[in-house]
CSV table of C-alpha atoms (C1' of nucleotides) in Angstrom, one decimal:
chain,number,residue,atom,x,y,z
A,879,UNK,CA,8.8,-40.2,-53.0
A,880,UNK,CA,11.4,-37.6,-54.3
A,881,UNK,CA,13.3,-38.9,-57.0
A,882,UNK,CA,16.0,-37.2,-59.6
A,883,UNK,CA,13.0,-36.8,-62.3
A,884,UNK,CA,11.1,-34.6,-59.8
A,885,UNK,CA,14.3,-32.8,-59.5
A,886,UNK,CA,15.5,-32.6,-62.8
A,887,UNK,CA,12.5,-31.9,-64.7
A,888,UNK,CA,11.7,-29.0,-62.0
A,889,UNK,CA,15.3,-27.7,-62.6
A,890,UNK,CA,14.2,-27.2,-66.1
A,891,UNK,CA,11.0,-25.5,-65.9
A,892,UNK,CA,13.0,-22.6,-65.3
A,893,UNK,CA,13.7,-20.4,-68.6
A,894,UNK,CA,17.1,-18.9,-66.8
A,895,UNK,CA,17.9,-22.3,-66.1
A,896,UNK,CA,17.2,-23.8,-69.7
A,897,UNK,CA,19.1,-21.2,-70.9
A,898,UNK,CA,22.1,-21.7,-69.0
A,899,UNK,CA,22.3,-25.8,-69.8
A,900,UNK,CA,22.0,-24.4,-73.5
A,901,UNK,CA,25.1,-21.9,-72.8
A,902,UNK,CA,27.0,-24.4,-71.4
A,903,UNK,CA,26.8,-27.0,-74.1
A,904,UNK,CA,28.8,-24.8,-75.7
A,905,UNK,CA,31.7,-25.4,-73.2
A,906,UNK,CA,32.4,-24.8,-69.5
A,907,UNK,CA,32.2,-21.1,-68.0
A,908,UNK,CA,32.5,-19.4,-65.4
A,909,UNK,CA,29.8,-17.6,-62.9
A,910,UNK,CA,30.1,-14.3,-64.2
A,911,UNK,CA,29.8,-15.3,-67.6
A,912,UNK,CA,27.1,-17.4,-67.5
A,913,UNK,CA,25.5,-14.7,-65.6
A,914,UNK,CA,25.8,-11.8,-68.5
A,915,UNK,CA,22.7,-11.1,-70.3
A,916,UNK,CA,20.7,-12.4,-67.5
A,917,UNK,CA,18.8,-9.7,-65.7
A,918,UNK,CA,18.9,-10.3,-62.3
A,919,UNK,CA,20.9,-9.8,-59.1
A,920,UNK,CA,24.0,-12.2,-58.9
A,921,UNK,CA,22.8,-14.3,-55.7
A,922,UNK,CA,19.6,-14.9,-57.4
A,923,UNK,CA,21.4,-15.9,-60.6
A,924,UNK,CA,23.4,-18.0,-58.0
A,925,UNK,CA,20.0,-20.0,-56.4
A,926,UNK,CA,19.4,-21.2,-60.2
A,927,UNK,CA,23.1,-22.7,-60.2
A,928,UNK,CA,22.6,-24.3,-57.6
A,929,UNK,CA,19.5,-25.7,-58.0
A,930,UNK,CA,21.5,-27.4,-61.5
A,931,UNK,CA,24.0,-28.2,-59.5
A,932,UNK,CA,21.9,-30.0,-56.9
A,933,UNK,CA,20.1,-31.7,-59.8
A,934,UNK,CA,23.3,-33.3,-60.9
A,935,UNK,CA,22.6,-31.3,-64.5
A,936,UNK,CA,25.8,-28.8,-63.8
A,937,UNK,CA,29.2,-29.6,-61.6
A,938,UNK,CA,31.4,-27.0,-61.2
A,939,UNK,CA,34.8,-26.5,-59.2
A,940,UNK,CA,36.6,-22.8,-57.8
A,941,UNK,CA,40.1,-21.9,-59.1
A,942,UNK,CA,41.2,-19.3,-57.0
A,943,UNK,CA,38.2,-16.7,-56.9
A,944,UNK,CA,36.7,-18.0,-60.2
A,945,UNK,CA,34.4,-20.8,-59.7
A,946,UNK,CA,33.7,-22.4,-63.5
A,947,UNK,CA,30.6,-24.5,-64.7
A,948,UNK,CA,30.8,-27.8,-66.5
A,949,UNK,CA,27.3,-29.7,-67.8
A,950,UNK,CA,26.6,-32.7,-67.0
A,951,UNK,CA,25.1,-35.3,-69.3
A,952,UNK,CA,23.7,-37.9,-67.3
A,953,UNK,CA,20.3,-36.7,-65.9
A,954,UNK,CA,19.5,-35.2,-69.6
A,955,UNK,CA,19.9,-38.8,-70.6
A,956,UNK,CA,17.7,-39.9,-67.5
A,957,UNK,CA,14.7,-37.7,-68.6
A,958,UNK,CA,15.5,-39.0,-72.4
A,959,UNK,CA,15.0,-42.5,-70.9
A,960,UNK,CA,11.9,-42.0,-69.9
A,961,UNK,CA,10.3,-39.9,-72.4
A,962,UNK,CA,11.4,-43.1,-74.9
A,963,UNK,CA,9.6,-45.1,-72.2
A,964,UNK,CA,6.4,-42.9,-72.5
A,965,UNK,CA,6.6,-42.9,-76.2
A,966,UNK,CA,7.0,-46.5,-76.3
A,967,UNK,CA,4.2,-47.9,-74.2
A,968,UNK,CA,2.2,-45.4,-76.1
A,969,UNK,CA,3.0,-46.3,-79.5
A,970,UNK,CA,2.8,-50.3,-78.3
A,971,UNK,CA,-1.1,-49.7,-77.3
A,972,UNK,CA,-1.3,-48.1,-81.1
A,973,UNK,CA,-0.1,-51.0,-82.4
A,974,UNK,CA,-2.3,-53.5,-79.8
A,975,UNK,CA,-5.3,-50.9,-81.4
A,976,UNK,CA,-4.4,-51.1,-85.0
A,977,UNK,CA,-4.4,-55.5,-85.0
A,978,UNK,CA,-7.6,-55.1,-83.1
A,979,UNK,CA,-8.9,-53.3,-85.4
A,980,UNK,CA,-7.7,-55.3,-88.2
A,981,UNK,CA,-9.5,-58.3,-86.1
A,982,UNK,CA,-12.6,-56.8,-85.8
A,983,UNK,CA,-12.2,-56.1,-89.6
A,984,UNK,CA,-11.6,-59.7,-90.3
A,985,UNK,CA,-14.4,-61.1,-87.8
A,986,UNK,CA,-17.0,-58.6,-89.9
A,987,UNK,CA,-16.0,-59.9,-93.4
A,988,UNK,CA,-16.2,-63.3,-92.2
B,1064,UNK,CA,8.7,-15.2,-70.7
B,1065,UNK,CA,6.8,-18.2,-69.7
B,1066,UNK,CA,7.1,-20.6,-72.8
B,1067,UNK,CA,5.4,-23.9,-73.0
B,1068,UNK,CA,8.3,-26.0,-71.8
B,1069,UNK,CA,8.5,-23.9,-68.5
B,1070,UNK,CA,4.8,-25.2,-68.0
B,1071,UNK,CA,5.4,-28.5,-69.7
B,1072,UNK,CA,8.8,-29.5,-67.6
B,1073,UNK,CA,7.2,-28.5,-64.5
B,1074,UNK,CA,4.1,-30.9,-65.1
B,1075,UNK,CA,6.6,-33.4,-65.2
B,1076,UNK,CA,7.9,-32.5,-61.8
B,1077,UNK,CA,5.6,-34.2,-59.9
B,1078,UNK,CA,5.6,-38.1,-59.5
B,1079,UNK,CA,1.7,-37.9,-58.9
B,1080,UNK,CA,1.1,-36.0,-62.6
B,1081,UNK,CA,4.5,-38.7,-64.0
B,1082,UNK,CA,2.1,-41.7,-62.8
B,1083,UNK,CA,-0.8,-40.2,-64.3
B,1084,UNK,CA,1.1,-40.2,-68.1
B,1085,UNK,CA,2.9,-43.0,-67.8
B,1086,UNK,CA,-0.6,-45.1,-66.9
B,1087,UNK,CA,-2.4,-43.1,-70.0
B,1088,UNK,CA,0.1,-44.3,-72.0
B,1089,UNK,CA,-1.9,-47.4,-71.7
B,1090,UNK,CA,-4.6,-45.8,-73.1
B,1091,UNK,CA,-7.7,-43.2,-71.9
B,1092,UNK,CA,-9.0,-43.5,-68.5
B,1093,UNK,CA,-11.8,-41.6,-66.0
B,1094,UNK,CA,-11.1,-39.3,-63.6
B,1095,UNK,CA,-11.8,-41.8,-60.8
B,1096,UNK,CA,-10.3,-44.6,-62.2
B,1097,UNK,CA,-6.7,-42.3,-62.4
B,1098,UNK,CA,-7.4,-41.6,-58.7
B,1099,UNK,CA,-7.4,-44.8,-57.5
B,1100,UNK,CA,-4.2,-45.6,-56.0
B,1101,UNK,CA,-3.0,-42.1,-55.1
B,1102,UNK,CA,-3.2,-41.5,-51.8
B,1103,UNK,CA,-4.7,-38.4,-51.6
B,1104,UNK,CA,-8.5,-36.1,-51.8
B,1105,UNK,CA,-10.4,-36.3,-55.0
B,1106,UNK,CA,-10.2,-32.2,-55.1
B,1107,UNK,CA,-6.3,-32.8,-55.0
B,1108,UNK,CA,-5.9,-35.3,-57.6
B,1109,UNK,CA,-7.8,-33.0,-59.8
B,1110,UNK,CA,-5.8,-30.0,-59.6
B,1111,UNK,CA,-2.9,-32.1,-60.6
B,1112,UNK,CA,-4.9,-33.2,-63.6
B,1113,UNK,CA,-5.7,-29.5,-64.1
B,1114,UNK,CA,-2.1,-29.0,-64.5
B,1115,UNK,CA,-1.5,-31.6,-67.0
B,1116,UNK,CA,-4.7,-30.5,-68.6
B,1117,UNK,CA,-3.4,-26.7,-69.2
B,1118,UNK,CA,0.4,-27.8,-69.8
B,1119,UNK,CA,-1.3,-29.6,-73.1
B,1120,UNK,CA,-0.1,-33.5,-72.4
B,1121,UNK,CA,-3.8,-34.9,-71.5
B,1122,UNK,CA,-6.7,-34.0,-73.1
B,1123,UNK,CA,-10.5,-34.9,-71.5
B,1124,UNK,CA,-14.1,-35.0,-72.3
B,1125,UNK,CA,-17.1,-35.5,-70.1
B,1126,UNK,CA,-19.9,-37.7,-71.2
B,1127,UNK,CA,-22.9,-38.1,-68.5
B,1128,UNK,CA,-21.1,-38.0,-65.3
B,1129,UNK,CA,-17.9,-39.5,-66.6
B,1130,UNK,CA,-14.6,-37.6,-67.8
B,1131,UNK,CA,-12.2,-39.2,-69.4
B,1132,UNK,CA,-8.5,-38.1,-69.9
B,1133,UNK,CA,-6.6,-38.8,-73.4
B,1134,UNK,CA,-2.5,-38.6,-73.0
B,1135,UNK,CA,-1.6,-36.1,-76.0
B,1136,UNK,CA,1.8,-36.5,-78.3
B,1137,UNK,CA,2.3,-33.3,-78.9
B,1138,UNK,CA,4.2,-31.7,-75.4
B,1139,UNK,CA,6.7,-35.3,-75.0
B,1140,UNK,CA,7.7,-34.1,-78.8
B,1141,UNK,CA,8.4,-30.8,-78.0
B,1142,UNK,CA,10.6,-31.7,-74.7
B,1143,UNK,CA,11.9,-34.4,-77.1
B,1144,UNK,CA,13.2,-32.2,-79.5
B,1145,UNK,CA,14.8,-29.8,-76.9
B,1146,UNK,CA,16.5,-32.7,-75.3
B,1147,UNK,CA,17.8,-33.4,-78.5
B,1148,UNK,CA,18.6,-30.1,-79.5
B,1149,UNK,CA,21.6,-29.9,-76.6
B,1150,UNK,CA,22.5,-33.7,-77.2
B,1151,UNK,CA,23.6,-32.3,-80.6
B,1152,UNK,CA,25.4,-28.8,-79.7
B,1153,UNK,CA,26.9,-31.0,-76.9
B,1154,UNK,CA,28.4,-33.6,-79.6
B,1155,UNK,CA,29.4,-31.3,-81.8
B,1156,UNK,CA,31.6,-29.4,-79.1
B,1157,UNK,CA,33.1,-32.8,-77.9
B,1158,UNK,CA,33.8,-32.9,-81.8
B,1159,UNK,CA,35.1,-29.8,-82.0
B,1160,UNK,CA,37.3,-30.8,-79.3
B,1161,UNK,CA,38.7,-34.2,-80.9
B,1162,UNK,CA,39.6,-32.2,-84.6
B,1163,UNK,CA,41.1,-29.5,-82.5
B,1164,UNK,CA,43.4,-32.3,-80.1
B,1165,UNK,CA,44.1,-33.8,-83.3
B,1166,UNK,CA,45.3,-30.6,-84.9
B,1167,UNK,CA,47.7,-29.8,-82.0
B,1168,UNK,CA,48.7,-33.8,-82.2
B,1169,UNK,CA,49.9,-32.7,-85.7
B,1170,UNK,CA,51.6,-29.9,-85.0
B,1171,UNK,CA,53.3,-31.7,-82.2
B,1172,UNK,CA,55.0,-34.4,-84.4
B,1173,UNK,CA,55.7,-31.9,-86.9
C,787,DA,C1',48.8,-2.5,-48.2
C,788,DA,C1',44.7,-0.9,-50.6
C,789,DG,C1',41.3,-1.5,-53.8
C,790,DA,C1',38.8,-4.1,-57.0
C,791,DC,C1',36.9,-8.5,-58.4
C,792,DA,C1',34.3,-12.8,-58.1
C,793,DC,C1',31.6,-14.8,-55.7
C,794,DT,C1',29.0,-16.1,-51.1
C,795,DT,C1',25.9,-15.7,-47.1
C,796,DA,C1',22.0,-14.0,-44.6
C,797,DG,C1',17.6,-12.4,-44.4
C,798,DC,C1',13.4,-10.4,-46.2
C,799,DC,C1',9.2,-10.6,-49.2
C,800,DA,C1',5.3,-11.7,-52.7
C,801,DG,C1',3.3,-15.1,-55.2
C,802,DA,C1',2.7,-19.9,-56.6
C,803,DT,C1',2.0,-24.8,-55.3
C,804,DA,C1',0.2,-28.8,-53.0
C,805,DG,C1',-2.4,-30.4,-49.6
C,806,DC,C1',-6.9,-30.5,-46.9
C,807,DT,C1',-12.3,-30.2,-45.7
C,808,DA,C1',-17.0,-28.9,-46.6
C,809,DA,C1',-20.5,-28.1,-49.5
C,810,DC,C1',-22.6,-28.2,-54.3
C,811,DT,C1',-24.2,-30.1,-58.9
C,812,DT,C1',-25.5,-33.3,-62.2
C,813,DA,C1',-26.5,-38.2,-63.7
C,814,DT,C1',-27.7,-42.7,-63.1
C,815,DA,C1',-29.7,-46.6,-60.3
C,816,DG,C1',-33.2,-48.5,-57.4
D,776,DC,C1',-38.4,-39.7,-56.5
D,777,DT,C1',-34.6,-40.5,-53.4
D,778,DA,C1',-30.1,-42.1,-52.8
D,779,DT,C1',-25.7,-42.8,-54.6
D,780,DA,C1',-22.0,-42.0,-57.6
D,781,DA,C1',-18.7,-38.8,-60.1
D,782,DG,C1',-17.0,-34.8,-60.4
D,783,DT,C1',-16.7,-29.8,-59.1
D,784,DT,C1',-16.2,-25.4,-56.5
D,785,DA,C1',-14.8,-22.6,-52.7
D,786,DG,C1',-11.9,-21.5,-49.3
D,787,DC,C1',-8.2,-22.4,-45.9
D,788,DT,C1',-3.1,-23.5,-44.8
D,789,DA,C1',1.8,-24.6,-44.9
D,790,DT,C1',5.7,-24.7,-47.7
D,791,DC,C1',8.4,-23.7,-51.7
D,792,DT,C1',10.1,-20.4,-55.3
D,793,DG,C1',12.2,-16.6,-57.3
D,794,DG,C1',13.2,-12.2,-56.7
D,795,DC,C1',15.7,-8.4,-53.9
D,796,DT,C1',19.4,-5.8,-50.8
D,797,DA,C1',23.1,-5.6,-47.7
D,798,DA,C1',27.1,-7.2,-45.9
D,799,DG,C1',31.0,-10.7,-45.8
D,800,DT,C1',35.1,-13.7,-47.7
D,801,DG,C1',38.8,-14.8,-50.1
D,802,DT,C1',42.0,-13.6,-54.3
D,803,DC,C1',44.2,-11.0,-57.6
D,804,DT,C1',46.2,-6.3,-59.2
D,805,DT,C1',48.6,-2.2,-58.5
DNA sequence: AAGACACTTAGCCAGATAGCTAACTTATAG
DNA sequence: CTATAAGTTAGCTATCTGGCTAAGTGTCTT
């Protein structure tokens, strides 16, 4: 039971990663770019593009030898989705709480 | 630099731990009563909820032989806010964009 | 044509993660 | 007071992750 939220969310609990979504809302770059001020070796700098890549939160195409990086906005919204989901349900029980409440408060001045 | 959404987005990256917050949305539940369902050993399931537990979404207390696990706002804000944070930077580039099309649209017809 | 540039592939390693079983500790129920 | 129920602790394993170096592949630039 993989499914893109395992994916996505685990492609972002990765501070090089976070950082390069955050770069590239900004506008599209290319590898080398994205790679400054990232201390690392380039093919490991390359594993976290691909792992946003595979996570559908990067695409990218290769002009010649420069290969540039574009973000992607559905998955973000995905994870928003649910989050609103979460935050829903749980602010729906407060309310189910609150008129209980209220309820019990009615049944005791009764 | 391990900040609290690298621990917070990878709790998330798990469907076991995602199940476990979306059903204490519904409200505070015991350890045993969370297991049930996941198909997997006790000691498992509680490492997972050790996860959570550390990451700051759930929150639990033991009364008698019973724990019981509270969902907490706090984390789902913080991811909330990030989420948010490159929605923006994201619209304002695609704005950026638009003023700067309609600029050379200007120029064109001039 | 030679060299530099921008990746890319392959392969190694250490540490973290997710799973298991077995054995232990309290608390309650009978 | 013994048995059962609800967690907990300890320790093992397999796989995944994030890092590295070394060497390879095309694509410009001179």
């Amino acid at each position: 039971m993989t499914n893109q939220l395992d994916i996505v969310f685990g492609a972002l609990a990765d501070p090089t990663r976070r950082a390069v979504v955050e770069q590239l809302t900004l506008g599209p770059a290319a590898v080398s770019a994205l790679h400054d001020g990232h201390d690392m070796a380039l093919p490991t700098f390359l594993k976290h593009l691909k792992v946003l890549e595979e996570s559908g939160l990067v695409s990218s195409t290769k002009k010649g030898r420069v290969r540039t990086v574009h973000i992607e906005a559905a998955p973000l919204r995905v994870m928003d989705d649910w989050l609103k989901r979460q935050k829903d349900m749980w602010e729906g029980r407060l309310d189910r709480l609150a008129r209980l409440a209220e309820a019990l408060n009615e049944e005791d001045s009764t």
